[in-house]
Coordinates of C-alpha atoms in Angstrom, one line a residue:
Chain A
M3 CA -126.3 -52.0 35.1
A4 CA -124.7 -49.0 36.8
Q5 CA -127.6 -47.0 36.3
L6 CA -129.9 -49.6 37.7
K7 CA -127.8 -49.9 41.2
Q8 CA -127.9 -46.2 41.5
V9 CA -131.7 -46.0 41.3
N10 CA -131.9 -49.1 43.4
L11 CA -129.8 -47.4 46.1
Y12 CA -131.9 -44.3 46.0
Q13 CA -135.0 -46.5 46.4
F14 CA -133.4 -48.3 49.3
A15 CA -132.7 -44.9 51.0
R16 CA -136.0 -43.6 50.5
R17 CA -137.7 -47.0 51.6
A18 CA -135.1 -47.1 54.6
R19 CA -135.8 -43.4 55.5
L20 CA -131.8 -42.9 55.4
D21 CA -131.9 -39.5 53.7
T22 CA -129.4 -39.2 50.7
P23 CA -127.5 -42.2 49.1
L24 CA -124.6 -41.2 51.0
W25 CA -126.1 -41.4 54.6
A26 CA -127.2 -44.9 53.2
I27 CA -124.3 -45.9 51.9
S28 CA -122.4 -45.1 55.1
S29 CA -124.8 -46.3 57.2
Y30 CA -125.0 -49.6 55.4
G31 CA -121.4 -49.7 55.4
I32 CA -120.9 -50.0 59.2
A33 CA -123.7 -52.3 59.5
L34 CA -122.1 -54.5 57.3
L35 CA -118.9 -53.9 58.4
Y36 CA -119.8 -55.2 61.8
A37 CA -121.8 -58.0 60.5
L38 CA -118.3 -59.2 58.9
M39 CA -116.5 -58.7 62.3
I40 CA -119.0 -61.2 63.7
I41 CA -119.1 -63.8 60.7
I42 CA -115.4 -63.9 60.0
P43 CA -114.6 -65.6 63.5
L44 CA -117.5 -67.5 63.6
Y45 CA -116.5 -68.9 60.0
F46 CA -113.0 -69.3 61.5
L47 CA -114.2 -71.4 64.1
V48 CA -116.4 -73.8 61.7
V49 CA -113.9 -74.4 59.3
S50 CA -111.1 -75.2 62.2
A51 CA -113.3 -77.9 63.4
F52 CA -113.0 -79.7 60.2
K53 CA -109.3 -78.9 59.6
D54 CA -105.9 -80.4 61.2
N55 CA -104.1 -78.1 62.8
I56 CA -101.4 -77.6 60.5
S57 CA -103.9 -76.2 57.8
I58 CA -105.7 -74.2 60.5
F59 CA -102.7 -71.9 60.6
I60 CA -101.3 -72.0 57.6
D61 CA -104.4 -71.1 55.8
P62 CA -106.9 -70.0 58.3
L63 CA -109.4 -68.8 56.3
G64 CA -109.5 -71.5 53.5
L65 CA -112.0 -74.1 53.2
P66 CA -110.9 -77.6 54.5
A67 CA -109.3 -79.4 51.7
K68 CA -111.1 -82.7 52.7
I69 CA -113.9 -82.4 55.6
S70 CA -112.7 -84.5 58.5
F71 CA -114.6 -85.4 61.5
Q72 CA -111.7 -86.4 63.5
N73 CA -111.7 -83.2 65.9
F74 CA -115.3 -84.0 66.7
T75 CA -114.8 -87.8 67.6
R76 CA -111.5 -86.9 69.3
A77 CA -113.7 -83.9 71.3
F78 CA -116.1 -86.7 72.3
E79 CA -113.5 -89.3 73.5
Q80 CA -110.7 -87.2 75.1
G81 CA -112.8 -84.5 76.4
G82 CA -115.5 -86.7 77.7
L83 CA -117.9 -84.4 75.7
L84 CA -120.8 -86.8 76.2
S85 CA -121.1 -87.3 79.8
A86 CA -120.6 -83.2 80.0
L87 CA -123.6 -82.8 77.7
T88 CA -125.6 -85.2 79.8
I89 CA -124.8 -83.3 82.8
S90 CA -125.7 -80.4 81.4
I91 CA -128.8 -81.6 80.0
I92 CA -129.8 -82.7 83.2
I93 CA -129.0 -79.8 85.3
T94 CA -130.7 -77.4 82.7
V95 CA -134.0 -79.5 82.5
C96 CA -134.2 -79.8 86.2
A97 CA -133.5 -76.3 87.0
E98 CA -136.1 -75.1 84.7
V99 CA -138.8 -77.1 86.2
L100 CA -138.0 -76.0 89.6
T101 CA -137.6 -72.6 88.7
L102 CA -141.1 -72.6 86.9
A103 CA -142.6 -74.4 90.0
L104 CA -141.3 -71.8 92.4
A105 CA -141.8 -68.6 90.5
F106 CA -145.7 -69.5 88.9
P107 CA -147.3 -69.7 92.1
A108 CA -145.6 -66.6 93.5
A109 CA -146.2 -64.6 90.2
Y110 CA -149.9 -65.4 90.5
A111 CA -150.1 -64.6 94.0
V112 CA -148.4 -61.3 93.3
A113 CA -150.2 -60.7 90.4
R114 CA -153.9 -61.6 91.5
I115 CA -154.3 -61.7 95.0
R116 CA -154.9 -58.4 96.4
T117 CA -153.0 -58.1 99.9
R118 CA -150.6 -55.4 101.4
M119 CA -147.8 -57.8 101.3
A120 CA -147.8 -58.1 97.5
P121 CA -145.5 -55.0 96.6
V122 CA -143.2 -55.9 99.6
V123 CA -142.9 -59.6 98.1
E124 CA -142.3 -57.6 94.8
A125 CA -139.5 -55.5 96.1
I126 CA -137.9 -58.5 97.7
F127 CA -137.3 -60.1 94.3
A128 CA -136.7 -56.8 92.9
L129 CA -133.5 -56.8 94.9
G130 CA -132.2 -59.9 92.8
F131 CA -131.4 -57.6 90.0
L132 CA -129.0 -56.0 92.2
I133 CA -127.0 -59.0 93.4
P134 CA -123.9 -60.2 91.2
A135 CA -123.4 -63.5 91.0
L136 CA -119.7 -63.1 91.6
A137 CA -120.4 -61.7 95.1
I138 CA -122.3 -64.6 96.3
L139 CA -119.9 -67.3 94.8
M140 CA -118.1 -67.7 98.2
P141 CA -120.8 -67.8 100.6
V142 CA -122.8 -70.3 98.2
F143 CA -119.8 -72.6 97.8
L144 CA -119.8 -72.7 101.6
T145 CA -123.3 -73.4 101.4
A146 CA -122.7 -76.4 99.2
I147 CA -120.0 -77.6 101.8
R148 CA -122.6 -77.1 104.6
L149 CA -125.4 -79.1 102.8
D150 CA -122.8 -81.7 101.9
L151 CA -123.8 -81.0 98.2
L152 CA -120.3 -79.7 96.9
Y153 CA -119.4 -81.5 93.8
N154 CA -123.0 -82.8 93.3
P155 CA -124.9 -81.3 90.5
L156 CA -127.8 -81.3 92.8
M157 CA -126.6 -78.3 94.2
L158 CA -126.4 -76.4 90.6
V159 CA -130.2 -77.9 90.3
I160 CA -130.9 -76.1 93.6
F161 CA -128.9 -73.1 93.4
Y162 CA -129.7 -71.8 89.9
P163 CA -133.3 -71.3 90.2
A164 CA -132.7 -68.7 93.0
T165 CA -130.8 -66.7 90.5
L166 CA -133.4 -66.9 88.0
L167 CA -136.5 -65.9 90.3
S168 CA -136.2 -62.6 90.2
L169 CA -136.9 -62.2 86.3
T170 CA -139.2 -64.8 86.0
V171 CA -141.3 -63.9 88.8
L172 CA -141.4 -60.3 87.1
L173 CA -142.1 -61.6 83.4
L174 CA -144.8 -64.2 84.5
S175 CA -146.6 -61.5 87.0
S176 CA -146.8 -58.8 84.3
Q177 CA -148.5 -61.1 81.8
L178 CA -150.6 -62.4 84.6
R179 CA -151.8 -59.1 85.4
E180 CA -153.5 -58.5 82.2
V181 CA -155.7 -61.5 82.5
P182 CA -159.3 -60.2 82.4
K183 CA -160.9 -60.4 86.0
E184 CA -164.4 -61.9 84.3
M185 CA -162.4 -65.1 83.4
E186 CA -161.2 -65.4 86.9
E187 CA -164.7 -64.4 88.4
S188 CA -166.5 -67.0 86.2
A189 CA -164.1 -69.7 87.3
V190 CA -164.6 -68.7 91.1
M191 CA -168.3 -68.9 90.8
D192 CA -168.1 -72.4 89.8
G193 CA -166.3 -73.0 93.4
A194 CA -162.6 -73.0 91.9
T195 CA -159.8 -72.8 94.4
H196 CA -156.5 -70.9 93.7
L197 CA -154.8 -74.3 92.4
D198 CA -157.5 -74.7 90.3
L199 CA -157.5 -71.1 89.2
I200 CA -153.7 -71.7 88.5
R201 CA -154.1 -74.8 86.4
F202 CA -157.2 -74.1 84.4
V203 CA -157.0 -70.4 83.8
F204 CA -153.7 -68.6 84.6
L205 CA -151.4 -71.3 83.5
P206 CA -153.1 -71.5 79.8
M207 CA -153.4 -67.7 79.6
A208 CA -149.7 -66.9 80.4
R209 CA -148.4 -69.5 77.9
P210 CA -146.5 -66.6 76.2
A211 CA -144.5 -65.4 79.3
V212 CA -144.0 -69.0 80.2
L213 CA -142.2 -69.4 76.9
T214 CA -140.2 -66.5 77.2
S215 CA -138.9 -67.3 80.5
V216 CA -138.3 -71.1 79.6
L217 CA -136.0 -69.8 76.7
L218 CA -134.4 -67.0 78.7
N219 CA -133.7 -69.3 81.5
F220 CA -132.4 -72.1 79.3
L221 CA -129.9 -69.7 77.7
S222 CA -128.6 -68.6 81.2
L223 CA -128.8 -72.5 82.4
W224 CA -127.0 -74.0 79.4
N225 CA -124.1 -71.0 79.3
E226 CA -123.8 -70.8 83.0
Y227 CA -119.8 -71.1 83.6
L228 CA -118.6 -69.4 86.9
F229 CA -120.9 -71.7 89.7
A230 CA -120.4 -74.8 87.5
L231 CA -117.0 -74.4 87.9
V232 CA -116.6 -73.9 91.3
L233 CA -119.3 -76.3 92.5
L234 CA -118.4 -79.1 90.2
N235 CA -115.3 -81.3 89.9
A236 CA -113.6 -83.0 86.9
N237 CA -115.9 -85.9 87.2
N238 CA -119.2 -84.4 86.7
K239 CA -118.6 -81.0 84.8
T240 CA -120.7 -79.2 82.5
I241 CA -120.1 -78.7 78.9
Q242 CA -119.2 -75.1 79.6
I243 CA -116.4 -76.1 81.9
A244 CA -115.4 -79.1 79.5
V245 CA -114.9 -76.8 76.5
T246 CA -112.7 -74.5 78.5
M247 CA -110.8 -77.9 79.7
L248 CA -110.0 -78.9 75.9
K249 CA -107.2 -76.1 76.0
G250 CA -103.9 -77.7 77.2
E251 CA -101.5 -76.0 79.5
R252 CA -98.8 -75.4 77.0
T253 CA -100.1 -76.5 73.9
V254 CA -103.1 -75.4 71.8
D255 CA -105.0 -77.9 69.6
Y256 CA -107.5 -75.6 68.1
G257 CA -109.3 -78.0 66.0
L258 CA -110.3 -80.0 68.9
I259 CA -111.2 -76.9 70.7
A260 CA -113.3 -75.5 67.8
A261 CA -115.3 -79.0 67.5
G262 CA -116.0 -78.7 71.4
V263 CA -117.4 -75.4 71.1
I264 CA -119.3 -76.1 68.2
I265 CA -121.0 -79.1 69.9
S266 CA -121.6 -76.9 73.0
M267 CA -123.5 -74.4 70.9
I268 CA -125.7 -76.5 69.2
P269 CA -128.5 -76.8 71.7
I270 CA -128.5 -72.9 71.7
Y271 CA -128.7 -72.5 68.1
L272 CA -131.3 -74.9 67.7
V273 CA -133.5 -73.3 70.3
F274 CA -132.5 -69.9 68.6
L275 CA -133.3 -71.1 65.2
F276 CA -137.1 -71.5 66.3
S277 CA -137.7 -68.5 68.7
Q278 CA -135.0 -65.7 67.8
E279 CA -137.7 -62.7 67.8
K280 CA -139.2 -64.2 71.3
I281 CA -135.6 -64.1 72.8
M282 CA -134.9 -60.9 71.7
Q283 CA -138.1 -59.4 73.0
G284 CA -138.1 -61.3 76.0
M285 CA -134.6 -59.7 76.9
F286 CA -135.7 -56.3 76.0
A287 CA -138.7 -56.9 78.3
G288 CA -136.4 -58.2 80.8
A289 CA -133.9 -55.2 80.7
V290 CA -137.0 -52.7 80.6
K291 CA -138.2 -53.9 84.0
E292 CA -134.9 -54.1 85.9
Chain B
M22 CA -180.3 -66.9 106.7
G23 CA -176.6 -67.5 107.2
L24 CA -174.0 -66.6 104.6
P25 CA -175.9 -66.8 101.4
Q26 CA -173.1 -67.8 99.2
L27 CA -169.5 -69.0 99.3
C28 CA -168.1 -67.3 96.7
P29 CA -167.0 -64.1 96.6
M30 CA -169.0 -61.2 95.5
T31 CA -168.2 -60.0 92.0
S32 CA -168.3 -56.5 91.3
Q33 CA -171.3 -56.4 89.3
E34 CA -173.4 -58.0 91.9
L35 CA -172.2 -55.6 94.8
I36 CA -173.3 -53.0 92.2
K37 CA -176.8 -54.7 91.5
E38 CA -177.5 -54.8 94.9
E39 CA -180.9 -52.5 95.5
K40 CA -182.3 -52.7 98.9
P41 CA -180.1 -51.2 101.6
L42 CA -178.8 -53.6 104.1
T43 CA -180.2 -54.2 107.5
S44 CA -177.7 -54.1 110.2
K45 CA -177.5 -57.7 110.3
E46 CA -176.8 -58.3 107.2
G47 CA -174.3 -55.7 107.0
A48 CA -172.4 -57.3 110.1
L49 CA -172.6 -60.5 108.1
R50 CA -171.3 -59.3 105.2
R51 CA -168.8 -57.7 106.8
S52 CA -167.5 -60.9 108.8
Y53 CA -167.8 -62.6 105.6
F54 CA -165.4 -60.2 103.9
K55 CA -163.1 -60.7 106.6
I56 CA -162.8 -64.3 106.4
Q57 CA -162.4 -63.9 102.5
R58 CA -159.6 -61.3 103.6
A59 CA -157.8 -63.8 106.2
R60 CA -158.1 -66.5 103.5
S61 CA -156.6 -65.0 100.8
R62 CA -153.8 -63.6 102.8
A63 CA -153.2 -67.6 104.0
A64 CA -153.2 -68.6 100.2
F65 CA -151.0 -65.5 99.5
I66 CA -148.8 -66.7 101.8
L67 CA -148.7 -70.3 100.7
L68 CA -148.5 -69.3 97.1
V69 CA -145.1 -67.1 97.8
L70 CA -143.6 -68.8 100.8
P71 CA -141.0 -71.5 98.6
A72 CA -140.2 -68.9 96.2
I73 CA -139.3 -66.4 99.1
L74 CA -137.4 -69.1 101.2
W75 CA -135.5 -70.1 98.0
F76 CA -134.6 -66.6 97.0
V77 CA -134.0 -65.5 100.8
G78 CA -131.7 -68.9 101.4
L79 CA -129.7 -68.7 98.1
M80 CA -129.5 -65.0 97.3
L81 CA -130.1 -62.9 100.1
W82 CA -128.3 -65.2 103.1
P83 CA -125.1 -65.5 101.0
L84 CA -125.3 -61.6 100.3
A85 CA -125.3 -61.3 104.1
N86 CA -122.7 -63.6 104.8
M87 CA -120.6 -61.8 102.1
F88 CA -120.6 -58.7 104.7
Y89 CA -120.1 -61.2 107.7
L90 CA -117.1 -62.9 106.2
S91 CA -115.3 -59.9 105.3
F92 CA -114.7 -59.2 109.0
F93 CA -112.7 -62.5 109.5
R94 CA -109.4 -63.7 108.5
W95 CA -109.9 -67.1 107.3
D96 CA -106.7 -68.7 105.1
G97 CA -108.3 -71.8 104.0
L98 CA -111.2 -74.1 104.8
L99 CA -109.7 -75.7 107.5
D100 CA -108.1 -73.1 109.4
P101 CA -109.8 -71.1 112.0
K102 CA -112.0 -67.9 111.2
I103 CA -110.2 -65.0 113.3
F104 CA -112.4 -61.9 113.6
V105 CA -110.0 -58.8 112.6
S106 CA -113.0 -56.2 112.5
L107 CA -112.0 -53.8 109.5
G108 CA -108.4 -55.7 109.2
N109 CA -109.0 -57.0 105.9
Y110 CA -110.4 -53.5 104.3
T111 CA -107.2 -51.9 105.8
R112 CA -105.1 -54.9 104.0
M113 CA -106.9 -54.4 101.1
F114 CA -106.3 -50.6 100.7
N115 CA -102.5 -51.4 101.0
D116 CA -102.7 -54.2 98.6
E117 CA -100.9 -53.2 95.1
H118 CA -102.6 -56.0 93.4
F119 CA -106.0 -54.6 94.5
W120 CA -105.1 -51.2 93.0
H121 CA -103.9 -52.7 89.8
G122 CA -107.2 -54.3 89.5
V123 CA -109.2 -51.2 90.4
A124 CA -107.0 -49.5 87.7
N125 CA -107.5 -52.3 85.4
T126 CA -111.4 -52.3 85.9
A127 CA -111.8 -48.4 85.5
I128 CA -110.1 -48.5 82.2
Y129 CA -112.2 -51.6 81.2
L130 CA -115.1 -49.3 81.9
A131 CA -113.9 -46.3 80.2
V132 CA -113.0 -48.1 77.1
D133 CA -115.8 -50.8 76.8
M134 CA -118.9 -48.5 77.6
P135 CA -118.5 -45.9 75.1
L136 CA -117.4 -48.2 72.3
V137 CA -120.4 -50.5 72.9
L138 CA -123.2 -48.2 73.8
L139 CA -122.5 -45.5 71.0
P140 CA -122.3 -47.8 68.1
G141 CA -124.8 -50.1 69.7
F142 CA -127.3 -47.0 69.5
V143 CA -126.5 -46.2 65.9
L144 CA -127.1 -49.8 65.0
G145 CA -130.2 -50.1 66.6
F146 CA -131.4 -46.7 64.9
F147 CA -130.2 -48.1 61.6
L148 CA -132.3 -51.5 62.4
S149 CA -135.4 -49.6 63.6
Q150 CA -135.6 -48.1 60.5
R151 CA -136.1 -51.5 59.0
P152 CA -133.7 -50.9 55.8
P153 CA -133.7 -54.1 53.5
G154 CA -131.9 -56.7 54.7
S155 CA -132.5 -55.7 58.6
R156 CA -134.0 -59.2 59.5
L157 CA -130.9 -60.9 58.3
L158 CA -128.7 -58.1 60.2
R159 CA -130.6 -58.8 63.3
V160 CA -130.2 -62.5 63.4
I161 CA -126.4 -61.7 62.6
F162 CA -125.8 -59.1 65.3
F163 CA -127.5 -61.3 67.8
A164 CA -125.9 -64.5 67.3
P165 CA -122.8 -63.7 69.8
S166 CA -125.4 -62.8 72.5
M167 CA -126.4 -66.6 72.5
L168 CA -122.7 -67.6 73.0
S169 CA -121.4 -68.6 76.4
V170 CA -118.4 -66.7 78.2
A171 CA -116.7 -69.9 77.7
A172 CA -117.5 -70.9 74.0
V173 CA -116.6 -67.2 73.0
S174 CA -113.2 -67.1 74.8
M175 CA -111.9 -70.4 73.6
M176 CA -113.1 -69.0 70.2
F177 CA -110.4 -66.2 70.5
V178 CA -108.1 -68.3 72.0
G179 CA -107.2 -69.3 68.4
I180 CA -107.5 -65.7 67.1
Y181 CA -105.0 -64.4 69.8
L182 CA -102.4 -67.3 69.3
P183 CA -99.0 -66.0 68.3
D184 CA -99.6 -68.1 65.0
G185 CA -103.2 -67.4 65.3
I186 CA -105.5 -65.8 62.5
L187 CA -105.1 -62.3 63.9
N188 CA -101.1 -62.6 63.5
T189 CA -101.5 -64.4 60.5
L190 CA -103.5 -61.7 58.4
L191 CA -101.6 -59.1 59.7
H192 CA -98.6 -60.4 58.3
Q193 CA -100.2 -61.3 55.1
V194 CA -101.4 -57.7 54.7
G195 CA -97.8 -56.5 55.5
L196 CA -98.1 -55.3 59.3
A197 CA -96.2 -57.8 60.3
Q198 CA -94.5 -55.1 62.9
L199 CA -98.0 -55.0 64.5
E200 CA -97.9 -58.9 65.0
H201 CA -98.2 -59.6 69.3
V202 CA -98.6 -62.6 71.6
W203 CA -101.7 -60.6 72.1
L204 CA -102.8 -62.6 75.6
A205 CA -99.5 -62.9 77.0
D206 CA -98.0 -59.0 76.0
A207 CA -98.3 -56.7 78.9
D208 CA -99.4 -54.0 76.4
T209 CA -102.0 -56.0 74.6
A210 CA -103.5 -58.5 77.0
L211 CA -106.3 -56.1 78.6
G212 CA -107.0 -54.6 75.6
A213 CA -107.3 -58.0 73.7
V214 CA -109.8 -59.2 76.4
I215 CA -111.8 -55.7 75.9
A216 CA -111.8 -56.2 72.4
I217 CA -113.8 -59.7 72.8
D218 CA -116.4 -57.9 75.3
I219 CA -116.9 -55.2 72.7
W220 CA -117.2 -57.7 69.8
G221 CA -120.3 -59.5 70.9
S222 CA -121.7 -56.5 73.0
I223 CA -122.3 -54.2 70.3
G224 CA -124.7 -56.6 68.9
F225 CA -126.6 -57.3 71.7
Y226 CA -127.3 -53.6 72.7
S227 CA -127.9 -52.8 69.0
I228 CA -130.9 -55.0 69.2
L229 CA -132.0 -53.9 72.5
F230 CA -131.8 -50.4 71.4
Y231 CA -133.9 -51.6 68.2
A232 CA -136.6 -52.8 70.3
S233 CA -136.9 -49.4 72.2
L234 CA -136.5 -47.4 69.3
S235 CA -139.3 -49.1 67.4
N236 CA -141.6 -47.9 69.9
I237 CA -140.8 -44.4 68.5
S238 CA -143.4 -43.0 66.1
Q239 CA -142.0 -42.7 62.8
E240 CA -144.2 -40.0 62.0
L241 CA -141.7 -38.0 64.5
F242 CA -138.7 -38.7 62.0
E243 CA -141.1 -37.5 59.1
A244 CA -142.0 -34.3 60.5
A245 CA -138.5 -33.7 61.6
R246 CA -137.4 -34.4 58.1
L247 CA -139.7 -32.0 56.4
D248 CA -137.8 -29.5 58.8
G249 CA -134.8 -30.3 57.0
A250 CA -133.3 -32.8 59.8
N251 CA -130.6 -34.7 58.3
L252 CA -129.8 -38.2 59.5
W253 CA -127.3 -37.3 62.2
D254 CA -129.9 -35.0 63.6
L255 CA -132.4 -37.7 63.6
V256 CA -130.3 -40.3 65.9
W257 CA -129.0 -37.7 68.1
R258 CA -131.4 -34.9 68.6
I259 CA -134.6 -36.8 68.4
A260 CA -134.0 -40.6 68.8
F261 CA -131.4 -40.3 71.6
P262 CA -133.4 -37.8 73.9
L263 CA -136.3 -39.9 73.5
S264 CA -134.7 -43.0 74.7
K265 CA -132.3 -41.6 77.3
D266 CA -134.4 -43.6 79.7
F267 CA -133.4 -46.6 78.2
F268 CA -130.0 -45.7 77.4
G269 CA -129.4 -45.4 81.1
V270 CA -130.8 -49.0 81.2
A271 CA -128.8 -50.0 78.9
M272 CA -125.7 -48.2 80.7
V273 CA -126.4 -50.1 83.9
L274 CA -126.6 -53.6 82.0
N275 CA -123.2 -53.0 80.7
F276 CA -121.7 -51.5 83.7
V277 CA -122.7 -54.3 85.9
W278 CA -121.8 -56.9 83.1
I279 CA -117.9 -54.9 83.5
M280 CA -118.0 -55.0 86.9
Y281 CA -118.6 -58.7 87.5
G282 CA -119.3 -60.9 84.6
S283 CA -115.9 -59.9 82.8
A284 CA -114.0 -61.8 85.6
Q285 CA -114.9 -65.0 83.5
N286 CA -113.0 -63.8 80.2
V287 CA -110.2 -62.8 82.3
L288 CA -110.2 -66.1 84.2
I289 CA -110.6 -68.3 81.1
L290 CA -107.8 -66.2 78.9
T291 CA -105.3 -64.6 80.8
K292 CA -105.6 -65.3 84.6
G293 CA -104.9 -61.8 85.3
G294 CA -101.1 -61.7 83.6
P295 CA -99.0 -60.9 82.6
G296 CA -98.2 -59.5 86.0
D297 CA -101.1 -57.9 87.0
H298 CA -101.7 -56.4 83.6
S299 CA -105.1 -57.7 82.8
L300 CA -106.2 -58.2 86.6
T301 CA -109.5 -56.9 87.0
L302 CA -111.5 -56.3 90.4
G303 CA -113.7 -59.0 89.6
Y304 CA -111.1 -61.7 88.6
Y305 CA -109.1 -60.3 91.7
L306 CA -112.0 -61.4 94.0
Y307 CA -112.4 -64.9 92.4
N308 CA -108.6 -65.4 92.4
Q309 CA -108.2 -64.6 96.4
A310 CA -111.2 -66.9 97.1
F311 CA -110.8 -70.1 95.2
M312 CA -106.8 -69.8 94.1
G313 CA -105.3 -67.9 97.1
Y314 CA -107.9 -69.4 99.5
R315 CA -108.0 -66.1 101.5
L316 CA -111.6 -66.4 102.2
G317 CA -112.4 -63.4 104.5
Y318 CA -110.1 -61.2 102.5
S319 CA -111.7 -62.2 99.1
Q320 CA -115.1 -61.2 100.8
A321 CA -113.6 -57.9 101.5
I322 CA -113.0 -57.3 97.8
A323 CA -116.2 -58.4 97.1
V324 CA -118.0 -55.8 99.6
F325 CA -115.9 -53.2 97.8
A326 CA -116.9 -54.4 94.3
F327 CA -120.5 -54.9 95.6
T328 CA -120.4 -51.1 97.0
I329 CA -118.8 -49.7 93.9
G330 CA -121.3 -51.3 91.7
L331 CA -124.5 -50.1 93.6
L332 CA -123.0 -46.3 93.7
G333 CA -122.2 -46.6 90.1
I334 CA -125.9 -48.1 89.4
L335 CA -127.5 -45.0 91.3
L336 CA -125.1 -42.6 89.4
I337 CA -126.2 -43.9 86.1
R338 CA -129.8 -43.6 86.8
R339 CA -129.5 -40.3 88.6
I340 CA -128.0 -38.8 85.2
T341 CA -130.2 -40.5 83.0
R342 CA -133.4 -40.2 84.4
R343 CA -135.8 -38.0 82.4
S344 CA -136.0 -34.7 83.9
E345 CA -139.5 -34.1 83.6
V346 CA -140.4 -37.4 85.3

């Protein structure tokens, strides 16, 4: 058995191109150690959600003696998670649609219409990567007051797309550039306008980039904390704000918090399950282009 | 003859043109192209305008406002705005809380960047060799990046509590003397916040580096190995120099996140306390704007953070840009 294991490790090392077994073991060791460091807190979170507060801290890593969904029902009842989820979903969906509606025509124009203005427009959008959200938090707060949209979720629907435009236009336009010229020409011969072109040629051709931007934007929209905190109030808080409010001033009801955090994560992990590679590639592409 | 057709010439058609144009035909064609150009310019503007308006109105205009407001004393929304020229800046440079914020941010950068990027790079290299099990490891490494700041912070609340899992585990392995009230102890508060950041970020950057290193041809490594290079050489003598450019990109991302994004962790977990021990520049900006209601002053801090951020980005890009380019 030991013999077998050694041979296997050697094969691992060869296949993994990791030199000698020593290197293989140490690199696997580091990778597994880090994997454990990620898994343990997540595991602790999940088991805590099904326990009461006494057993959480007596036996933090043990499995719950009997599974109780009490923390989840309490999170919905006391934390108002249902209305928070609803508001988050509405804001996310509306902002996604608005972002695409703004970004796609712009990306099309930048990528496919040859004018001297195109590089200028691209440069303007590239500035977005240099503007930190925190720096404009206060001015945007003042804008919300001026528009009479403070504490109104509509303000977030309007504001979020502005922060997402830079990356979305960039991702879309780089894919739109690769659409072969012939496809466009034959449509133009048939008398297609720019809007026809967008609808029937470029939108279908750019589907992968659209999907990537929708996924990345979904992540940022769903997880956004700072602007939701400042621009909304207790009556229409998003899920991220609701989760942090599960912590009391003096006492910590960790079972309740854990249940809330898990509820807030479910949509993200559902999406992640089906599109993990896509999200990773998208983030990489976004990083390279910045 | 008028305009022969209303659609633009395709390149093939132009090449196919055999007989030379008469001057009349040439003029017609030129005016045709002029109309086309004017039309496409109009179309361009119409298509780009909504996005540009949005972007300028909600990103660039607020940024301009940040500079503008920093010259006013404005202590509360209902108070009058008083022009104080550089008053907020002199006040800022004499504010000890501000300097605590600068110092803590410097510590944050000095600890977080190497502890995230170097392990991230090594793990990214490991993944890029696609060893058995690397698919699963990729999923695990990336998992924290999907979580929101709020979710991660709240998760760590239970880990750092006085009777939380960290102290319980330390107690169980007989290291009770190491127990702390992690988030409320002056010695550990900043470190505890930084540790949360490092926890998730290593995985995120390992995935980015994995994607970037996957583009390097494996034959390069094979050749180097034939010349007797070991794993250490492969990572630091071949992979690292080749991806220096991308390493710079990752450094910028990490730097920007620490400068601004980390304010959220501090806000949720420690509010800068105890004392100023975990007060970062980004958090102090938030604190002055929304808890102290010193609106004008907070924007002076914002201008400072923004400037340092820009300089930092330029510096990192300068250092890491490939010399031959």
